[in-house]
Short mmCIF file of C-alpha atoms in Angstrom, two decimals:
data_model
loop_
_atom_site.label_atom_id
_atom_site.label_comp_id
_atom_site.label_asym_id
_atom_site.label_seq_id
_atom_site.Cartn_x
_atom_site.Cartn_y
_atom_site.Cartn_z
CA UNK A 39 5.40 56.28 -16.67
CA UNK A 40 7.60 53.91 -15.61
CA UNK A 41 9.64 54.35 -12.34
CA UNK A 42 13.79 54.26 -12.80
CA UNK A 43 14.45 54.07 -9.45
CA UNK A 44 16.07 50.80 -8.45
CA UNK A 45 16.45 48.78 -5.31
CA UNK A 46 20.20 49.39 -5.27
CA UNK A 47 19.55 53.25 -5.75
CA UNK A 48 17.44 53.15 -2.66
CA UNK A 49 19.19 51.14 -0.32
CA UNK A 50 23.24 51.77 -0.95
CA UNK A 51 24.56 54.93 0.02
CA UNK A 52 27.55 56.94 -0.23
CA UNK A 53 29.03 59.52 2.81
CA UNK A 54 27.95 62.09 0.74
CA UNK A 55 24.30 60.83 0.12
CA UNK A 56 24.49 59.76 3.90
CA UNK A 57 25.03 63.40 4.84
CA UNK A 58 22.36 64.95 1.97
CA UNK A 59 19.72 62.58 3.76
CA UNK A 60 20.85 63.15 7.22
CA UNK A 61 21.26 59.26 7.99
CA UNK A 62 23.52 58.71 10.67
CA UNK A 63 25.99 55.29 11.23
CA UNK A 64 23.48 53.79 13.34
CA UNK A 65 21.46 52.99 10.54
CA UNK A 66 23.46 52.07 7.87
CA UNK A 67 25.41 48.78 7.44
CA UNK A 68 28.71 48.77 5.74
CA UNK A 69 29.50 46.96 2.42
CA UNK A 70 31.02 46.28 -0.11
CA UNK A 71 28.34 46.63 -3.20
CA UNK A 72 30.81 46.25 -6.66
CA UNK A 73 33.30 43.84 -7.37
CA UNK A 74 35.65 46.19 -8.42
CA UNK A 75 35.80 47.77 -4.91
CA UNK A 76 37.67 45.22 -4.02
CA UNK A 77 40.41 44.00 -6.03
CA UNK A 78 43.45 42.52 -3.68
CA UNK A 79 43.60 39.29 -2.12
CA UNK A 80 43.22 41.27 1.12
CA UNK A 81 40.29 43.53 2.33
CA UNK A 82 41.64 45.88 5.12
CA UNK A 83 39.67 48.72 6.83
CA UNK A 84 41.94 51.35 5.51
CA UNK A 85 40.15 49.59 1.82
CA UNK A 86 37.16 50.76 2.80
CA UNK A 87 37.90 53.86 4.48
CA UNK A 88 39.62 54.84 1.23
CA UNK A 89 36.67 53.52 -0.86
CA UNK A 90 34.25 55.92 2.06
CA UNK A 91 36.27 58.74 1.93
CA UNK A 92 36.32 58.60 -2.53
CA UNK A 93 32.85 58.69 -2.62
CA UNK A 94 31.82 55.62 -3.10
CA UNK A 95 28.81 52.94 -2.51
CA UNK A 96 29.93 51.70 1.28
CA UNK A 97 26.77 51.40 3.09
CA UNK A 98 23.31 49.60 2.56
CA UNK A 99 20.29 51.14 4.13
CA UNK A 100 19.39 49.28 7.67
CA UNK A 101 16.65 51.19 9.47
CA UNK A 102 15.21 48.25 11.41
CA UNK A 103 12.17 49.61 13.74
CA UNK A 104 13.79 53.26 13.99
CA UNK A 105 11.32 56.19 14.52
CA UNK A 106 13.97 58.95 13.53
CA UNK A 107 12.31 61.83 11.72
CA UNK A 108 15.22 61.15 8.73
CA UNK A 109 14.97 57.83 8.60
CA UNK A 110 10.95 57.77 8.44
CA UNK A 111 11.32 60.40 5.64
CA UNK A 112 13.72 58.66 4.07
CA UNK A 113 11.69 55.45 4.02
CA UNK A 114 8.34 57.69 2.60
CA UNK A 115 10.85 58.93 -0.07
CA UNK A 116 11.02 54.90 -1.14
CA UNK A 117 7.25 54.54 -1.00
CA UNK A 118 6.77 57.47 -3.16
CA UNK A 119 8.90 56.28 -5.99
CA UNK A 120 7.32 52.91 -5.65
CA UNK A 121 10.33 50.69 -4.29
CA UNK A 122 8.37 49.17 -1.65
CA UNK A 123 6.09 47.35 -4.21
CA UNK A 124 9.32 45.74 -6.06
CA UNK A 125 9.18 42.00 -6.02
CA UNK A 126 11.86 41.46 -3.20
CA UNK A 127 10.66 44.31 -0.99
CA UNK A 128 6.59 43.82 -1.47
CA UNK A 129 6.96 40.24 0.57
CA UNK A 130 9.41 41.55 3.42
CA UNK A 131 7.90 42.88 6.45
CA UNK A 132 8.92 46.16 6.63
CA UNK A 133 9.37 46.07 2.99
CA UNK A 134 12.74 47.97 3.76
CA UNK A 135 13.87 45.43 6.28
CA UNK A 136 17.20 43.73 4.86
CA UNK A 137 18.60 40.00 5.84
CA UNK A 138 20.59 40.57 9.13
CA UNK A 139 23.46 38.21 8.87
CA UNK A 140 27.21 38.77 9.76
CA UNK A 141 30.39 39.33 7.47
CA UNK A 142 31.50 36.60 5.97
CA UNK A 143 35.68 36.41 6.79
CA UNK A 144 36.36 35.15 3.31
CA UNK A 145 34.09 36.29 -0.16
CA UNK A 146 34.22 33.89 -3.60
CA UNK A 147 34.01 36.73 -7.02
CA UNK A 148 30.97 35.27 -8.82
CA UNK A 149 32.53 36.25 -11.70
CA UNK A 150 35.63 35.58 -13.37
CA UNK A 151 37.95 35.45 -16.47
CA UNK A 152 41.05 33.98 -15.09
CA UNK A 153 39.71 31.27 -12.29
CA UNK A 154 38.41 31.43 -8.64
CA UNK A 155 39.23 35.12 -6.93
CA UNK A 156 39.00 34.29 -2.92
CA UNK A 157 39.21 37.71 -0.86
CA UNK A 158 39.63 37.75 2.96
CA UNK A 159 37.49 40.18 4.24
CA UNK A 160 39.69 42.36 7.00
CA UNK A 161 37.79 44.56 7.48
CA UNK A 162 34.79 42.91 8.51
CA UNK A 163 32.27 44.15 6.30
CA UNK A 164 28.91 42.82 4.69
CA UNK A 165 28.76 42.51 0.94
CA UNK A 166 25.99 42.54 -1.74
CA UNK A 167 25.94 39.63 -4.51
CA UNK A 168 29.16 40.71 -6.47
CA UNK A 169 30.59 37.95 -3.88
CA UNK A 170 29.52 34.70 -1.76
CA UNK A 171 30.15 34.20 1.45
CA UNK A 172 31.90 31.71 3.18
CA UNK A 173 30.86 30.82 6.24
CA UNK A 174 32.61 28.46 8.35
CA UNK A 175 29.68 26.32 10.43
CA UNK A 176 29.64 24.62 13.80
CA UNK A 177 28.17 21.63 11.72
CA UNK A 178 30.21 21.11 9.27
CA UNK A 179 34.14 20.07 9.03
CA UNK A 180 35.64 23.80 8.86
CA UNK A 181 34.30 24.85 11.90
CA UNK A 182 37.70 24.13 13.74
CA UNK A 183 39.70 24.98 11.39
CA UNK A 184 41.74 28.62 11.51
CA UNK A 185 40.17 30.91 9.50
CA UNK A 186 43.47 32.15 7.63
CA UNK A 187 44.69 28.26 7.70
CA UNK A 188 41.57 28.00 5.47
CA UNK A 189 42.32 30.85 3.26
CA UNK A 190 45.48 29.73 2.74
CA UNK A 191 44.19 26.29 1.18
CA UNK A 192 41.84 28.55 -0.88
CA UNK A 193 44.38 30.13 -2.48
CA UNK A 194 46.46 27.01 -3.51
CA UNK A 195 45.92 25.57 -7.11
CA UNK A 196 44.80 22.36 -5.49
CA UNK A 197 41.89 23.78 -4.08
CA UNK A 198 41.25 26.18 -7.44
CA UNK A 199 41.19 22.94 -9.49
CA UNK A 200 39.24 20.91 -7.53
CA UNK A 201 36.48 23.79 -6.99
CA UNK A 202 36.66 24.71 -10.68
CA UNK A 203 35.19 21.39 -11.77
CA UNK A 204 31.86 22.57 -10.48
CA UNK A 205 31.83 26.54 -12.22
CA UNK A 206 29.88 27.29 -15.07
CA UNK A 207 31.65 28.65 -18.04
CA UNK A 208 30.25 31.64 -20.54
CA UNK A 209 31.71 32.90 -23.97
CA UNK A 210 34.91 34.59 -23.57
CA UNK A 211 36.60 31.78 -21.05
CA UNK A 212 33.71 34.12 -18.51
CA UNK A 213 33.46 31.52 -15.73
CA UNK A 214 30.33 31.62 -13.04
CA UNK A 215 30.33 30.38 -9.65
CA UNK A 216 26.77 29.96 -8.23
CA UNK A 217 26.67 29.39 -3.80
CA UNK A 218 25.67 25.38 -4.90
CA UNK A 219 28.78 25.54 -6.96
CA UNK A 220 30.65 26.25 -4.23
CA UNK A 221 28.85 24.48 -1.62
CA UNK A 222 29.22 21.19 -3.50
CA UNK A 223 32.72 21.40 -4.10
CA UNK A 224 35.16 18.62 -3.23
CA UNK A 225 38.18 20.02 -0.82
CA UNK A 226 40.89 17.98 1.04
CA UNK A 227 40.20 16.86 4.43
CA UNK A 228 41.93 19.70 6.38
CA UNK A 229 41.82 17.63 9.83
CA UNK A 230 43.94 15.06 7.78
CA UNK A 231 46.98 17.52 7.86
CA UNK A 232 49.39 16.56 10.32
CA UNK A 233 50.71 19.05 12.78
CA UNK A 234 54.10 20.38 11.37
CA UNK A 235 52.35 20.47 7.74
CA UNK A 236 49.50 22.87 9.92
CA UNK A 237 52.51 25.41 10.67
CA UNK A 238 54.20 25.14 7.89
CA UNK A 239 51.15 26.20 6.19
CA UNK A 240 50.63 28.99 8.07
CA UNK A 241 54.06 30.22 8.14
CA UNK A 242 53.84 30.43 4.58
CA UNK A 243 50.43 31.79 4.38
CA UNK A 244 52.24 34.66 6.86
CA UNK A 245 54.78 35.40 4.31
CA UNK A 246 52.55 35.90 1.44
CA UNK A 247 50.29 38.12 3.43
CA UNK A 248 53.26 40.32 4.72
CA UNK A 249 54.95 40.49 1.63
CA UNK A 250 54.96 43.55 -0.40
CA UNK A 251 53.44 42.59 -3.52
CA UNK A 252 51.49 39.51 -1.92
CA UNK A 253 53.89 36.91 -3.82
CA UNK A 254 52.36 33.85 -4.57
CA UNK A 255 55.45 32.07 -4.62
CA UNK A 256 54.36 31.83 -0.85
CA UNK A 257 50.83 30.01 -1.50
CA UNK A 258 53.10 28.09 -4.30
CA UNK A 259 55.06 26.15 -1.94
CA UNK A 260 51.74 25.18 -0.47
CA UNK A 261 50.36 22.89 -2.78
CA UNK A 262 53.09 20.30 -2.73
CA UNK A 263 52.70 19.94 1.17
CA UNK A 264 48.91 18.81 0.55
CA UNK A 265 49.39 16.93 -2.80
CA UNK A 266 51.38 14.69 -0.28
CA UNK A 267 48.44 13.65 0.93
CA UNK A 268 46.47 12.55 -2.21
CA UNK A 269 48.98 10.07 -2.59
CA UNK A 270 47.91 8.15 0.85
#
């Protein structure tokens, strides 16, 4: 007979499954595990505590070396129905052991119909593969570079057109970002932008994010302040 129980029915959990199991905080992670849990531009912690309070998937099963009685019994529970001889799980060591990484401040939707979605992740939660991660890194050219000064390019068309040059595109006008897609990408030298084009930036990266309905006449105003400098 063959076993329904998936990976994702194992290791996501809701506060009511939480409480059914008796699996405290401590040894759960939260995340975002669907897409459509997060639809705005902006991820804020009262997002998830909505999304925790409706019910829904906002944790990921992290018992690391724990000896709790729950825990342990949860973890027998998994062996029982099989999950630890999955193809992911059978080659980790403990099989429910689960990459320990931190939240990414800004996600990429992997999927899209209508162009890149970029999400800045307030809240500071971990995510499952409905998004990417960016990560800024000390060896690379973001690294200095204000987080939100970043998201702000991100939003621009500038920086959708450039990036979209590297997506993969399905029936339907579906478009596909893969991480390589994304790590390959061309972007404008940020380091290049002078000073007062810096504030002016993030002024107007402020006003979008304060405004009421997020207007992107805002992020708009943007893009002529960097095409100035593809025409150096």
């Amino acid at each position: 007979k063959t076993n329904s129980v998936t990976l994702n029915d194992f290791f996501t959990f809701t506060q009511s499954k939480a409480k059914a199991f008796s699996i405290g905080e401590n040894f759960l992670l939260l995340c975002i595990c669907k897409a459509v849990d997060a639809r705005t531009t902006f991820f804020t912690k009262q997002d998830f505590e909505t999304l925790k309070q409706n019910n829904k998937k906002v944790y990921l099963f992290s018992a690391g070396q724990a000896d709790n009685k729950f825990v342990l019994r949860y973890i027998q529970k998994g062996e029982s129905e099989g999950i630890d001889k999955k193809y992911l799980t059978a080659c980790r060591t403990p099989w429910y052991s689960i990459e320990q990484r931190p939240p990414s401040p800004i996600w990429v939707g992997v999927f899209n119909r209508t162009g890149l979605r970029f999400i800045r992740n307030e809240a500071d939660v971990s995510n499952l593969t409905a998004f990417h991660c960016v990560y800024p890194q000390r060896n690379n050219l973001l690294f200095d570079i204000d987080i939100d000064s970043l998201f702000a390019y991100l939003l621009t068309n500038t920086a959708k057109k450039i990036l979209t040059d590297n997506s993969r595109e399905y029936g339907d006008g579906l478009q596909k970002f893969e991480p390589n897609d994304i790590n390959k990408g061309m972007m404008l030298d940020l380091y290049q932008l002078q000073q007062s084009d810096k504030q002016e930036i993030v002024a107007l990266y402020q006003h979008f994010r304060n405004s009421e309905q997020n207007e992107l006449k805002y992020i708009n105003k943007i893009d002529p302040i960097l095409n100035n400098y593809f025409m150096r």
